[in-house]
Amino acid sequence: IARALVNNPSLLLADEPTGALDSKTGEDVMALFEELHGQGLTLVVVTHDMEVARQAERIITLKDGLIIDDVTNGSKLELAQREQLSISVASNGNGTSSERVAAADMAAEGEE
């Protein structure tokens, strides 16, 4: 991390930055990232750890190389806490895009 920051980049890419760390050191790394972000640094973090992902302002979920979810605000971050999200959309049939969506049923996999 120190080597990546030495030239004061505007963007930092981190692939599983806490993966091989104990929990205390992982928390320290995430606190550093939060501080750097507060100073204007953009961070892109790749992780399988939802505890790490929940700290992000934006979470993009990939499956088989495709984006399956893009969450950008606090209320939607609650949805990102689930391992998998299913969204169903119903149409009222009149064909206009602004009126087509009648309902969205969001449930974690296995919930009704």
PDB file of C-alpha atoms in Angstrom:
ATOM      1  CA  ILE A   1       0.000   0.000   0.000  1.00  0.00           C
ATOM      2  CA  ALA A   2       2.846   2.380   0.850  1.00  0.00           C
ATOM      3  CA  ARG A   3       4.444   1.828  -2.556  1.00  0.00           C
ATOM      4  CA  ALA A   4       1.138   2.518  -4.290  1.00  0.00           C
ATOM      5  CA  LEU A   5       0.685   5.780  -2.373  1.00  0.00           C
ATOM      6  CA  VAL A   6       4.219   7.199  -2.701  1.00  0.00           C
ATOM      7  CA  ASN A   7       3.416   9.202  -5.869  1.00  0.00           C
ATOM      8  CA  ASN A   8       0.112  10.601  -4.524  1.00  0.00           C
ATOM      9  CA  PRO A   9      -2.205   8.895  -7.037  1.00  0.00           C
ATOM     10  CA  SER A  10      -5.789  10.033  -7.570  1.00  0.00           C
ATOM     11  CA  LEU A  11      -6.907   6.380  -7.866  1.00  0.00           C
ATOM     12  CA  LEU A  12      -5.924   3.317  -5.838  1.00  0.00           C
ATOM     13  CA  LEU A  13      -6.808  -0.206  -7.007  1.00  0.00           C
ATOM     14  CA  ALA A  14      -6.858  -2.819  -4.239  1.00  0.00           C
ATOM     15  CA  ASP A  15      -7.460  -6.509  -4.966  1.00  0.00           C
ATOM     16  CA  GLU A  16      -8.514  -8.338  -1.774  1.00  0.00           C
ATOM     17  CA  PRO A  17      -6.551  -5.877   0.421  1.00  0.00           C
ATOM     18  CA  THR A  18      -7.589  -7.580   3.679  1.00  0.00           C
ATOM     19  CA  GLY A  19      -7.667 -11.175   2.440  1.00  0.00           C
ATOM     20  CA  ALA A  20      -4.461 -12.443   4.055  1.00  0.00           C
ATOM     21  CA  LEU A  21      -4.610 -10.220   7.139  1.00  0.00           C
ATOM     22  CA  ASP A  22      -5.769 -10.813  10.690  1.00  0.00           C
ATOM     23  CA  SER A  23      -8.954  -8.937  11.647  1.00  0.00           C
ATOM     24  CA  LYS A  24      -7.171  -6.096  13.512  1.00  0.00           C
ATOM     25  CA  THR A  25      -4.792  -5.365  10.635  1.00  0.00           C
ATOM     26  CA  GLY A  26      -7.692  -5.606   8.172  1.00  0.00           C
ATOM     27  CA  GLU A  27      -9.589  -3.001  10.213  1.00  0.00           C
ATOM     28  CA  ASP A  28      -6.482  -0.776  10.170  1.00  0.00           C
ATOM     29  CA  VAL A  29      -6.253  -1.051   6.368  1.00  0.00           C
ATOM     30  CA  MET A  30      -9.934  -0.169   5.976  1.00  0.00           C
ATOM     31  CA  ALA A  31      -9.528   2.795   8.356  1.00  0.00           C
ATOM     32  CA  LEU A  32      -6.594   3.984   6.226  1.00  0.00           C
ATOM     33  CA  PHE A  33      -8.712   3.635   3.074  1.00  0.00           C
ATOM     34  CA  GLU A  34     -11.501   5.654   4.698  1.00  0.00           C
ATOM     35  CA  GLU A  35      -9.016   8.385   5.653  1.00  0.00           C
ATOM     36  CA  LEU A  36      -7.519   8.451   2.142  1.00  0.00           C
ATOM     37  CA  HIS A  37     -10.991   8.635   0.602  1.00  0.00           C
ATOM     38  CA  GLY A  38     -11.767  11.558   2.904  1.00  0.00           C
ATOM     39  CA  GLN A  39      -8.714  13.300   1.432  1.00  0.00           C
ATOM     40  CA  GLY A  40     -10.093  12.867  -2.089  1.00  0.00           C
ATOM     41  CA  LEU A  41      -8.514   9.581  -3.197  1.00  0.00           C
ATOM     42  CA  THR A  42     -10.740   7.308  -5.276  1.00  0.00           C
ATOM     43  CA  LEU A  43     -10.476   3.654  -4.235  1.00  0.00           C
ATOM     44  CA  VAL A  44     -11.571   0.610  -6.211  1.00  0.00           C
ATOM     45  CA  VAL A  45     -11.576  -2.443  -3.956  1.00  0.00           C
ATOM     46  CA  VAL A  46     -12.151  -5.992  -5.193  1.00  0.00           C
ATOM     47  CA  THR A  47     -13.316  -8.266  -2.389  1.00  0.00           C
ATOM     48  CA  HIS A  48     -15.324 -11.366  -1.568  1.00  0.00           C
ATOM     49  CA  ASP A  49     -15.675 -10.136   2.033  1.00  0.00           C
ATOM     50  CA  MET A  50     -19.086  -8.506   2.471  1.00  0.00           C
ATOM     51  CA  GLU A  51     -17.880  -6.815   5.683  1.00  0.00           C
ATOM     52  CA  VAL A  52     -15.332  -4.949   3.562  1.00  0.00           C
ATOM     53  CA  ALA A  53     -17.829  -4.288   0.756  1.00  0.00           C
ATOM     54  CA  ARG A  54     -20.416  -2.819   3.149  1.00  0.00           C
ATOM     55  CA  GLN A  55     -18.023   0.054   3.876  1.00  0.00           C
ATOM     56  CA  ALA A  56     -18.135   1.243   0.259  1.00  0.00           C
ATOM     57  CA  GLU A  57     -20.227   4.095  -1.118  1.00  0.00           C
ATOM     58  CA  ARG A  58     -20.929   2.001  -4.200  1.00  0.00           C
ATOM     59  CA  ILE A  59     -20.999  -1.766  -4.570  1.00  0.00           C
ATOM     60  CA  ILE A  60     -20.916  -3.420  -7.982  1.00  0.00           C
ATOM     61  CA  THR A  61     -21.621  -7.159  -7.849  1.00  0.00           C
ATOM     62  CA  LEU A  62     -20.276  -9.414 -10.593  1.00  0.00           C
ATOM     63  CA  LYS A  63     -21.297 -12.956 -11.476  1.00  0.00           C
ATOM     64  CA  ASP A  64     -19.544 -14.867 -14.239  1.00  0.00           C
ATOM     65  CA  GLY A  65     -17.911 -11.614 -15.375  1.00  0.00           C
ATOM     66  CA  LEU A  66     -21.200  -9.716 -15.720  1.00  0.00           C
ATOM     67  CA  ILE A  67     -22.562  -6.898 -13.558  1.00  0.00           C
ATOM     68  CA  ILE A  68     -25.638  -8.207 -11.758  1.00  0.00           C
ATOM     69  CA  ASP A  69     -26.097  -5.362  -9.250  1.00  0.00           C
ATOM     70  CA  ASP A  70     -24.920  -1.768  -8.859  1.00  0.00           C
ATOM     71  CA  VAL A  71     -25.803  -0.238  -5.494  1.00  0.00           C
ATOM     72  CA  THR A  72     -25.061   3.416  -4.787  1.00  0.00           C
ATOM     73  CA  ASN A  73     -27.039   4.712  -1.813  1.00  0.00           C
ATOM     74  CA  GLY A  74     -27.513   3.946   1.880  1.00  0.00           C
ATOM     75  CA  SER A  75     -30.978   2.420   1.684  1.00  0.00           C
ATOM     76  CA  LYS A  76     -29.905   0.075  -1.099  1.00  0.00           C
ATOM     77  CA  LEU A  77     -26.751  -0.892   0.798  1.00  0.00           C
ATOM     78  CA  GLU A  78     -28.989  -2.939   3.083  1.00  0.00           C
ATOM     79  CA  LEU A  79     -29.831  -5.062   0.042  1.00  0.00           C
ATOM     80  CA  ALA A  80     -26.136  -5.525  -0.696  1.00  0.00           C
ATOM     81  CA  GLN A  81     -25.740  -7.247   2.665  1.00  0.00           C
ATOM     82  CA  ARG A  82     -27.547 -10.235   1.206  1.00  0.00           C
ATOM     83  CA  GLU A  83     -25.507 -12.823  -0.625  1.00  0.00           C
ATOM     84  CA  GLN A  84     -27.852 -12.840  -3.592  1.00  0.00           C
ATOM     85  CA  LEU A  85     -30.663 -10.559  -4.692  1.00  0.00           C
ATOM     86  CA  SER A  86     -33.643 -11.399  -6.847  1.00  0.00           C
ATOM     87  CA  ILE A  87     -35.689  -8.607  -8.452  1.00  0.00           C
ATOM     88  CA  SER A  88     -39.012  -9.192 -10.201  1.00  0.00           C
ATOM     89  CA  VAL A  89     -40.702  -6.440 -12.217  1.00  0.00           C
ATOM     90  CA  ALA A  90     -44.367  -6.486 -13.259  1.00  0.00           C
ATOM     91  CA  SER A  91     -45.767  -4.474 -16.178  1.00  0.00           C
ATOM     92  CA  ASN A  92     -49.177  -2.829 -16.412  1.00  0.00           C
ATOM     93  CA  GLY A  93     -49.075  -3.483 -20.174  1.00  0.00           C
ATOM     94  CA  ASN A  94     -49.451   0.033 -21.607  1.00  0.00           C
ATOM     95  CA  GLY A  95     -45.957   0.024 -23.092  1.00  0.00           C
ATOM     96  CA  THR A  96     -44.602   3.370 -21.853  1.00  0.00           C
ATOM     97  CA  SER A  97     -41.367   2.938 -19.964  1.00  0.00           C
ATOM     98  CA  SER A  98     -42.283   5.399 -17.200  1.00  0.00           C
ATOM     99  CA  GLU A  99     -45.510   3.549 -16.478  1.00  0.00           C
ATOM    100  CA  ARG A 100     -44.469  -0.042 -17.217  1.00  0.00           C
ATOM    101  CA  VAL A 101     -43.087  -0.784 -13.787  1.00  0.00           C
ATOM    102  CA  ALA A 102     -46.001  -1.590 -11.515  1.00  0.00           C
ATOM    103  CA  ALA A 103     -44.139  -3.414  -8.756  1.00  0.00           C
ATOM    104  CA  ALA A 104     -40.732  -4.611  -7.716  1.00  0.00           C
ATOM    105  CA  ASP A 105     -40.477  -7.605  -5.443  1.00  0.00           C
ATOM    106  CA  MET A 106     -37.046  -7.817  -3.870  1.00  0.00           C
ATOM    107  CA  ALA A 107     -36.157 -10.848  -1.814  1.00  0.00           C
ATOM    108  CA  ALA A 108     -33.036 -12.664  -0.827  1.00  0.00           C
ATOM    109  CA  GLU A 109     -32.652 -16.039  -2.461  1.00  0.00           C
ATOM    110  CA  GLY A 110     -34.807 -18.541  -0.648  1.00  0.00           C
ATOM    111  CA  GLU A 111     -37.169 -15.962   0.879  1.00  0.00           C
ATOM    112  CA  GLU A 112     -40.748 -15.502  -0.279  1.00  0.00           C
TER     113      GLU A 112
END
